[in-house]
Amino acid sequence: MYIRKIESTFQSWLDSPSHKLIVVKGVRQCGKTTSVVDFAKKHFKHIV
């Protein structure tokens, strides 16, 4: 898996005491969904 810069943003969001909504925006087919799903699989038991 290609390590993306957005993972550090996801990690800082996870470490913050108040988890607010994250909106991931970008051009088509740049890996937004893949990045979110991979991060979720690493850090959470259940994902939807």
Short mmCIF file of N, CA and C in Angstrom, two decimals:
data_model
loop_
_atom_site.label_atom_id
_atom_site.label_comp_id
_atom_site.label_asym_id
_atom_site.label_seq_id
_atom_site.Cartn_x
_atom_site.Cartn_y
_atom_site.Cartn_z
N MET A 1 0.84 -1.19 0.00
CA MET A 1 0.00 0.00 0.00
C MET A 1 0.87 1.24 0.00
N TYR A 2 0.52 2.17 -0.81
CA TYR A 2 1.22 3.45 -0.91
C TYR A 2 0.88 4.30 0.32
N ILE A 3 1.88 4.79 1.03
CA ILE A 3 1.66 5.64 2.20
C ILE A 3 1.34 7.05 1.71
N ARG A 4 0.19 7.57 2.13
CA ARG A 4 -0.24 8.89 1.68
C ARG A 4 -0.08 9.92 2.80
N LYS A 5 0.08 11.17 2.42
CA LYS A 5 0.26 12.25 3.38
C LYS A 5 -0.97 12.43 4.27
N ILE A 6 -2.13 12.08 3.77
CA ILE A 6 -3.38 12.28 4.50
C ILE A 6 -3.43 11.43 5.76
N GLU A 7 -2.65 10.34 5.81
CA GLU A 7 -2.67 9.47 6.98
C GLU A 7 -2.24 10.19 8.24
N SER A 8 -1.32 11.15 8.14
CA SER A 8 -0.91 11.91 9.32
C SER A 8 -2.05 12.79 9.81
N THR A 9 -2.87 13.30 8.89
CA THR A 9 -4.04 14.08 9.28
C THR A 9 -5.06 13.19 9.97
N PHE A 10 -5.27 12.00 9.43
CA PHE A 10 -6.19 11.05 10.07
C PHE A 10 -5.71 10.68 11.47
N GLN A 11 -4.41 10.47 11.63
CA GLN A 11 -3.86 10.10 12.92
C GLN A 11 -4.01 11.22 13.93
N SER A 12 -3.79 12.46 13.53
CA SER A 12 -3.97 13.58 14.45
C SER A 12 -5.44 13.73 14.82
N TRP A 13 -6.34 13.44 13.89
CA TRP A 13 -7.78 13.46 14.19
C TRP A 13 -8.10 12.39 15.22
N LEU A 14 -7.53 11.21 15.07
CA LEU A 14 -7.80 10.12 15.99
C LEU A 14 -7.25 10.42 17.39
N ASP A 15 -6.11 11.10 17.46
CA ASP A 15 -5.48 11.42 18.73
C ASP A 15 -6.14 12.59 19.46
N SER A 16 -6.92 13.39 18.75
CA SER A 16 -7.55 14.56 19.38
C SER A 16 -8.67 14.10 20.31
N PRO A 17 -8.89 14.84 21.41
CA PRO A 17 -9.92 14.42 22.38
C PRO A 17 -11.34 14.56 21.85
N SER A 18 -11.58 15.49 20.93
CA SER A 18 -12.93 15.64 20.37
C SER A 18 -12.90 15.28 18.89
N HIS A 19 -13.51 14.16 18.58
CA HIS A 19 -13.56 13.72 17.18
C HIS A 19 -14.71 14.43 16.49
N LYS A 20 -14.38 15.36 15.63
CA LYS A 20 -15.40 16.03 14.84
C LYS A 20 -15.41 15.42 13.45
N LEU A 21 -16.37 15.81 12.69
CA LEU A 21 -16.55 15.30 11.33
C LEU A 21 -15.35 15.66 10.46
N ILE A 22 -14.92 14.72 9.63
CA ILE A 22 -13.86 14.98 8.65
C ILE A 22 -14.48 14.90 7.26
N VAL A 23 -14.19 15.88 6.44
CA VAL A 23 -14.63 15.88 5.04
C VAL A 23 -13.38 15.72 4.19
N VAL A 24 -13.35 14.67 3.37
CA VAL A 24 -12.21 14.41 2.50
C VAL A 24 -12.61 14.80 1.09
N LYS A 25 -11.95 15.83 0.57
CA LYS A 25 -12.27 16.34 -0.75
C LYS A 25 -11.06 16.20 -1.66
N GLY A 26 -11.31 16.01 -2.93
CA GLY A 26 -10.23 15.93 -3.90
C GLY A 26 -10.76 15.57 -5.28
N VAL A 27 -9.86 15.53 -6.23
CA VAL A 27 -10.23 15.19 -7.59
C VAL A 27 -10.62 13.72 -7.69
N ARG A 28 -11.22 13.36 -8.77
CA ARG A 28 -11.65 11.99 -8.98
C ARG A 28 -10.46 11.04 -9.00
N GLN A 29 -10.64 9.87 -8.41
CA GLN A 29 -9.69 8.76 -8.47
C GLN A 29 -8.30 9.13 -7.94
N CYS A 30 -8.26 9.90 -6.85
CA CYS A 30 -6.96 10.23 -6.26
C CYS A 30 -6.68 9.39 -5.02
N GLY A 31 -7.62 8.52 -4.62
CA GLY A 31 -7.39 7.62 -3.50
C GLY A 31 -8.07 8.01 -2.21
N LYS A 32 -9.11 8.84 -2.29
CA LYS A 32 -9.81 9.28 -1.09
C LYS A 32 -10.45 8.12 -0.35
N THR A 33 -11.25 7.35 -1.01
CA THR A 33 -11.95 6.24 -0.38
C THR A 33 -10.97 5.17 0.09
N THR A 34 -9.98 4.87 -0.71
CA THR A 34 -8.98 3.87 -0.34
C THR A 34 -8.24 4.28 0.91
N SER A 35 -7.87 5.55 1.01
CA SER A 35 -7.16 6.05 2.19
C SER A 35 -8.02 5.93 3.44
N VAL A 36 -9.27 6.32 3.34
CA VAL A 36 -10.17 6.27 4.50
C VAL A 36 -10.42 4.83 4.92
N VAL A 37 -10.68 3.95 3.98
CA VAL A 37 -10.97 2.55 4.30
C VAL A 37 -9.75 1.87 4.90
N ASP A 38 -8.57 2.10 4.35
CA ASP A 38 -7.35 1.49 4.89
C ASP A 38 -7.07 1.98 6.31
N PHE A 39 -7.25 3.26 6.55
CA PHE A 39 -7.05 3.80 7.90
C PHE A 39 -8.06 3.20 8.86
N ALA A 40 -9.30 3.10 8.43
CA ALA A 40 -10.35 2.53 9.29
C ALA A 40 -10.07 1.06 9.61
N LYS A 41 -9.60 0.30 8.64
CA LYS A 41 -9.29 -1.11 8.89
C LYS A 41 -8.15 -1.29 9.89
N LYS A 42 -7.21 -0.35 9.88
CA LYS A 42 -6.07 -0.44 10.80
C LYS A 42 -6.45 -0.06 12.23
N HIS A 43 -7.41 0.86 12.40
CA HIS A 43 -7.65 1.45 13.71
C HIS A 43 -9.00 1.12 14.34
N PHE A 44 -9.93 0.56 13.60
CA PHE A 44 -11.25 0.29 14.14
C PHE A 44 -11.65 -1.16 13.89
N LYS A 45 -12.46 -1.67 14.77
CA LYS A 45 -12.88 -3.06 14.67
C LYS A 45 -13.95 -3.25 13.58
N HIS A 46 -14.90 -2.32 13.51
CA HIS A 46 -16.00 -2.40 12.54
C HIS A 46 -16.02 -1.14 11.68
N ILE A 47 -16.24 -1.32 10.39
CA ILE A 47 -16.39 -0.18 9.49
C ILE A 47 -17.61 -0.40 8.61
N VAL A 48 -18.18 0.68 8.17
CA VAL A 48 -19.35 0.60 7.29
C VAL A 48 -19.02 1.33 6.00
#
